[in-house]
Short mmCIF file of C-alpha atoms in Angstrom, two decimals:
data_model
loop_
_atom_site.label_atom_id
_atom_site.label_comp_id
_atom_site.label_asym_id
_atom_site.label_seq_id
_atom_site.Cartn_x
_atom_site.Cartn_y
_atom_site.Cartn_z
CA MET A 1 18.49 35.05 6.39
CA ASN A 2 20.99 37.14 8.34
CA ILE A 3 21.99 36.52 11.95
CA ILE A 4 23.14 39.72 13.65
CA GLN A 5 24.59 39.97 17.15
CA SER A 6 26.08 43.46 17.12
CA ILE A 7 23.81 46.34 18.09
CA ALA A 8 25.61 48.72 15.74
CA GLU A 9 25.26 46.26 12.85
CA MET A 10 21.55 45.80 13.57
CA GLN A 11 20.99 49.55 13.67
CA ALA A 12 22.89 50.02 10.40
CA PHE A 13 20.90 47.25 8.71
CA SER A 14 17.58 48.77 9.76
CA GLU A 15 18.62 52.28 8.85
CA THR A 16 19.59 51.12 5.36
CA ALA A 17 16.26 49.36 4.94
CA ARG A 18 14.41 52.49 6.04
CA MET A 19 16.38 54.67 3.61
CA GLN A 20 15.37 52.27 0.83
CA GLY A 21 11.73 52.84 1.76
CA LYS A 22 11.21 49.38 3.22
CA LYS A 23 8.79 48.68 6.06
CA ILE A 24 10.22 46.74 9.03
CA ALA A 25 8.20 44.37 11.20
CA PHE A 26 9.65 43.16 14.50
CA VAL A 27 8.77 40.13 16.63
CA PRO A 28 10.64 40.05 19.98
CA THR A 29 11.10 36.61 21.55
CA MET A 30 13.19 34.86 24.17
CA GLY A 31 13.66 31.91 21.84
CA PHE A 32 12.58 28.29 22.25
CA LEU A 33 10.05 29.06 19.55
CA HIS A 34 6.70 27.29 19.33
CA ALA A 35 3.60 27.49 17.13
CA GLY A 36 2.43 30.62 18.94
CA HIS A 37 5.63 32.43 18.00
CA LEU A 38 5.33 31.18 14.42
CA PHE A 39 1.86 32.69 14.18
CA LEU A 40 3.32 36.07 15.20
CA ILE A 41 6.13 35.61 12.70
CA ARG A 42 3.75 34.79 9.85
CA HIS A 43 1.66 37.84 10.70
CA GLY A 44 4.76 40.01 10.72
CA ARG A 45 5.81 38.57 7.38
CA SER A 46 2.47 39.64 5.89
CA LEU A 47 2.83 43.23 7.08
CA ALA A 48 6.27 44.34 5.98
CA ASP A 49 9.14 44.14 3.53
CA VAL A 50 11.67 43.20 6.21
CA LEU A 51 10.96 40.88 9.13
CA VAL A 52 13.24 40.94 12.17
CA VAL A 53 12.95 38.45 15.05
CA SER A 54 14.97 38.92 18.21
CA ILE A 55 16.10 35.96 20.29
CA PHE A 56 17.30 37.23 23.64
CA VAL A 57 16.65 35.80 27.10
CA ASN A 58 16.51 39.07 29.00
CA PRO A 59 18.25 38.68 32.38
CA ILE A 60 16.84 41.82 33.99
CA GLN A 61 13.21 40.64 33.86
CA PHE A 62 13.96 37.57 35.99
CA GLY A 63 13.96 37.74 39.77
CA PRO A 64 16.78 36.18 41.85
CA ALA A 65 14.76 33.01 42.56
CA GLU A 66 13.31 32.68 39.05
CA ASP A 67 14.23 30.42 36.15
CA PHE A 68 16.70 32.45 34.07
CA ASN A 69 19.43 29.80 34.07
CA ARG A 70 17.08 26.95 33.23
CA TYR A 71 14.84 28.83 30.83
CA PRO A 72 14.54 26.52 27.78
CA ARG A 73 16.86 27.26 24.87
CA ASP A 74 17.34 25.58 21.46
CA TRP A 75 19.28 27.85 19.14
CA ASP A 76 19.57 25.48 16.16
CA ARG A 77 15.84 24.71 16.16
CA ASP A 78 14.98 28.41 16.51
CA VAL A 79 17.12 29.25 13.49
CA GLN A 80 15.42 26.60 11.36
CA LEU A 81 11.96 27.75 12.40
CA CYS A 82 12.83 31.36 11.58
CA LYS A 83 14.07 30.30 8.15
CA SER A 84 10.86 28.38 7.51
CA GLY A 85 8.85 31.44 8.59
CA GLY A 86 10.52 33.76 6.10
CA VAL A 87 12.45 35.78 8.68
CA ASP A 88 15.02 38.16 7.16
CA VAL A 89 17.08 38.84 10.30
CA ILE A 90 17.55 37.14 13.63
CA PHE A 91 18.85 39.70 16.10
CA SER A 92 20.54 37.89 18.97
CA PRO A 93 22.58 40.37 21.01
CA LYS A 94 24.91 39.40 23.83
CA ALA A 95 23.81 40.33 27.34
CA GLU A 96 27.22 41.94 27.90
CA GLU A 97 26.57 44.43 25.10
CA MET A 98 22.94 45.06 26.06
CA TYR A 99 23.86 45.62 29.71
CA PRO A 100 27.51 46.65 30.11
CA GLU A 101 28.92 47.29 33.56
CA SER A 102 28.15 51.00 33.27
CA PHE A 103 24.46 50.39 32.46
CA GLN A 104 22.08 52.17 34.86
CA THR A 105 18.98 53.36 32.98
CA GLU A 106 15.57 51.84 33.74
CA VAL A 107 12.17 52.24 32.08
CA SER A 108 9.16 51.97 34.36
CA VAL A 109 5.39 51.99 33.74
CA PRO A 110 4.41 51.90 37.41
CA LEU A 111 0.61 51.93 37.48
CA LEU A 112 0.07 49.19 34.90
CA SER A 113 2.88 47.15 36.44
CA LYS A 114 1.79 47.05 40.06
CA ASN A 115 -1.14 44.59 39.89
CA LEU A 116 -1.38 40.97 38.66
CA CYS A 117 2.12 39.57 37.95
CA GLY A 118 3.65 42.76 39.30
CA ILE A 119 2.71 41.72 42.84
CA SER A 120 4.59 38.41 42.88
CA ARG A 121 7.27 39.46 40.38
CA PRO A 122 8.50 42.88 41.57
CA GLY A 123 10.74 44.53 39.00
CA HIS A 124 9.67 42.17 36.21
CA PHE A 125 7.86 44.73 34.08
CA GLN A 126 10.58 47.29 34.60
CA GLY A 127 12.95 44.74 33.06
CA VAL A 128 10.49 44.08 30.23
CA ALA A 129 9.94 47.77 29.50
CA THR A 130 13.67 48.48 29.54
CA VAL A 131 14.60 45.68 27.15
CA VAL A 132 11.73 46.47 24.78
CA VAL A 133 12.83 50.09 24.50
CA LYS A 134 16.38 48.94 23.81
CA LEU A 135 15.23 46.40 21.21
CA PHE A 136 13.11 49.04 19.49
CA ASN A 137 16.12 51.35 19.31
CA CYS A 138 18.26 48.52 17.92
CA THR A 139 15.84 47.23 15.28
CA LYS A 140 14.03 50.48 14.38
CA PRO A 141 10.75 48.83 13.34
CA HIS A 142 7.62 50.39 11.91
CA VAL A 143 5.43 47.71 13.50
CA ALA A 144 5.97 45.28 16.39
CA ILE A 145 3.91 42.16 17.10
CA PHE A 146 3.20 40.71 20.56
CA GLY A 147 0.99 37.91 21.87
CA GLU A 148 -2.07 38.71 23.97
CA LYS A 149 -1.33 35.78 26.29
CA ASP A 150 0.97 38.21 28.12
CA PHE A 151 -1.88 40.69 28.50
CA GLN A 152 -0.25 42.85 31.15
CA GLN A 153 3.03 42.97 29.23
CA LEU A 154 1.20 44.10 26.11
CA ALA A 155 -0.61 46.81 28.08
CA VAL A 156 2.70 48.05 29.50
CA ILE A 157 4.30 48.15 26.04
CA LYS A 158 1.38 50.00 24.47
CA ARG A 159 1.53 52.55 27.29
CA LEU A 160 5.27 53.19 27.00
CA VAL A 161 5.03 53.52 23.21
CA GLN A 162 2.33 56.15 23.64
CA ASP A 163 3.99 57.94 26.55
CA LEU A 164 7.46 58.05 24.97
CA ASN A 165 6.18 58.90 21.47
CA PHE A 166 7.63 55.91 19.68
CA ASP A 167 6.55 55.95 16.03
CA ILE A 168 5.78 52.22 16.12
CA GLN A 169 2.48 50.43 15.59
CA ILE A 170 1.92 47.77 18.28
CA ILE A 171 -0.19 44.78 17.24
CA GLY A 172 -1.55 42.23 19.70
CA ILE A 173 -2.26 38.71 18.44
CA PRO A 174 -4.86 36.51 20.18
CA THR A 175 -3.52 33.66 22.31
CA ILE A 176 -2.63 30.51 20.39
CA ARG A 177 -3.77 27.37 22.21
CA GLU A 178 -3.13 23.66 22.19
CA ALA A 179 -6.00 21.33 21.23
CA ASP A 180 -7.10 21.07 24.89
CA GLY A 181 -7.05 24.84 25.35
CA LEU A 182 -3.71 25.28 27.11
CA ALA A 183 -2.06 28.53 26.06
CA MET A 184 1.17 27.86 24.18
CA SER A 185 4.23 28.81 26.20
CA SER A 186 7.92 27.92 26.28
CA ARG A 187 7.46 27.07 29.96
CA ASN A 188 5.03 24.27 29.09
CA THR A 189 8.11 22.13 28.54
CA TYR A 190 8.66 22.12 32.31
CA LEU A 191 5.48 20.07 32.78
CA THR A 192 5.43 16.34 33.40
CA GLU A 193 2.75 14.28 31.67
CA GLN A 194 0.48 14.48 34.72
CA GLU A 195 1.15 18.20 35.19
CA ARG A 196 0.38 18.79 31.53
CA ARG A 197 -3.09 17.30 32.02
CA SER A 198 -3.59 19.45 35.12
CA ALA A 199 -2.53 22.58 33.25
CA ALA A 200 -5.57 22.29 30.97
CA SER A 201 -7.62 23.43 33.98
CA LEU A 202 -6.40 27.01 33.47
CA SER A 203 -8.20 27.51 30.18
CA GLN A 204 -11.16 25.45 31.40
CA ALA A 205 -11.51 27.85 34.32
CA LEU A 206 -11.30 30.92 32.10
CA PHE A 207 -13.78 29.56 29.58
CA LYS A 208 -16.21 28.69 32.38
CA ALA A 209 -16.04 32.25 33.67
CA GLN A 210 -16.51 33.52 30.14
CA GLU A 211 -19.59 31.32 29.75
CA LEU A 212 -21.07 32.62 33.01
CA PHE A 213 -20.39 36.18 31.89
CA GLN A 214 -22.12 35.62 28.54
CA ASN A 215 -25.08 34.21 30.47
CA GLY A 216 -25.40 37.47 32.39
CA GLU A 217 -23.18 37.13 35.49
CA ARG A 218 -21.45 40.43 36.30
CA ASP A 219 -20.23 39.83 39.86
CA ALA A 220 -16.45 39.42 39.68
CA ARG A 221 -16.38 37.38 42.89
CA VAL A 222 -18.75 34.79 41.44
CA LEU A 223 -16.68 34.42 38.28
CA ILE A 224 -13.40 34.20 40.19
CA GLN A 225 -14.82 31.59 42.55
CA ALA A 226 -16.04 29.48 39.63
CA ALA A 227 -12.60 29.60 38.01
CA GLU A 228 -10.77 28.89 41.24
CA THR A 229 -12.93 25.85 41.97
CA ILE A 230 -11.92 24.24 38.67
CA ILE A 231 -8.19 24.88 39.15
CA THR A 232 -7.95 23.87 42.80
CA ARG A 233 -9.38 20.45 41.98
CA GLN A 234 -5.90 19.73 40.64
CA LYS A 235 -3.68 18.55 43.50
CA ASN A 236 -0.51 19.89 41.87
CA ALA A 237 -1.93 23.37 41.18
CA SER A 238 -1.12 26.39 43.34
CA VAL A 239 -2.96 29.62 42.48
CA ASP A 240 -0.86 32.79 42.52
CA TYR A 241 -3.79 34.99 41.53
CA ILE A 242 -7.10 35.02 39.70
CA LYS A 243 -8.32 38.58 39.12
CA ILE A 244 -10.74 40.52 37.01
CA CYS A 245 -9.44 43.94 36.02
CA ASP A 246 -10.42 46.94 33.98
CA ILE A 247 -9.03 46.38 30.50
CA GLN A 248 -7.42 49.83 30.37
CA THR A 249 -6.12 50.43 33.91
CA LEU A 250 -5.64 46.79 35.04
CA GLN A 251 -7.17 47.73 38.38
CA ASP A 252 -9.45 45.20 40.09
CA VAL A 253 -13.18 45.53 39.47
CA ASN A 254 -16.00 44.18 41.61
CA THR A 255 -18.81 44.50 39.07
CA ILE A 256 -18.17 44.21 35.34
CA ALA A 257 -19.80 47.20 33.70
CA GLN A 258 -17.39 47.57 30.78
CA PRO A 259 -14.82 45.32 29.05
CA ALA A 260 -12.59 43.58 31.58
CA VAL A 261 -9.87 40.95 31.57
CA MET A 262 -9.85 37.85 33.74
CA ALA A 263 -6.18 37.04 34.24
CA LEU A 264 -4.57 34.29 36.27
CA ALA A 265 -1.21 32.88 37.22
CA VAL A 266 -0.96 29.33 38.51
CA LYS A 267 1.99 27.20 39.48
CA ILE A 268 1.75 23.65 38.16
CA GLY A 269 4.68 21.69 39.52
CA THR A 270 7.69 23.94 38.91
CA ALA A 271 6.07 25.86 36.03
CA ARG A 272 4.38 29.20 36.63
CA LEU A 273 1.80 29.61 33.87
CA ILE A 274 -0.31 32.64 32.96
CA ASP A 275 -3.43 33.01 30.85
CA ASN A 276 -6.39 35.35 30.36
CA VAL A 277 -9.67 35.98 28.60
CA VAL A 278 -11.39 39.26 27.85
CA LEU A 279 -14.93 39.61 29.19
CA LYS A 280 -17.06 41.85 27.02
CA GLU A 281 -20.47 41.83 25.33
#
């Protein structure tokens, strides 16, 4: 397994692989890998001749009061997990090379970014879109794999790939969950033992709404209220949002007449956690 930090070296590696007729799969991460990441990595390994994983905590997607400096990191463990997953290259660029002093270009997908997390995290998806475009240009993949837990992020990436004519197949992988239903996330490590038990209410709320939907409920307000009731029973839970949105536009819907996503963001202690389920027949 190679570890590459230089952008030019990464581009040269990928270009050589392409000239040799090899297919490149890419899994972007911010490190502190968990079983959810490993599922993406194994899927990428099955799709291509060369598997590249990036480990880069992207500073421009964090707001001034967010957790960039304390975001969990464990380089040695990440390297071992990548080796065990059959990764060919870890691309771990330096922030100074990704964003030199002269850097000024931004990538924005405004309509898909303005709802849900875009309300409480202004500029977040602009930072995500910008770094993803840069990582694509560095790694030159044929296929890129993302988790569906970050539903809005995946929608933004699919949109920019289509709008900017990237010749890259984007694959979304269903959310990987703990035994009690909690969506796997690097930020779960922020949780105390009590908070960890409370965090299970997020998936319980989503699954309850999904059950009501399958039983015929189509009023978004009823489903949201049912989910909110479950979460707010937890004294250490603070709801940022619970919304039901059109699966394509991510705009709020009042009555579910076609596939929709119920998405939520909840603060448990110091951890802001997100999750979602798709509501469809």
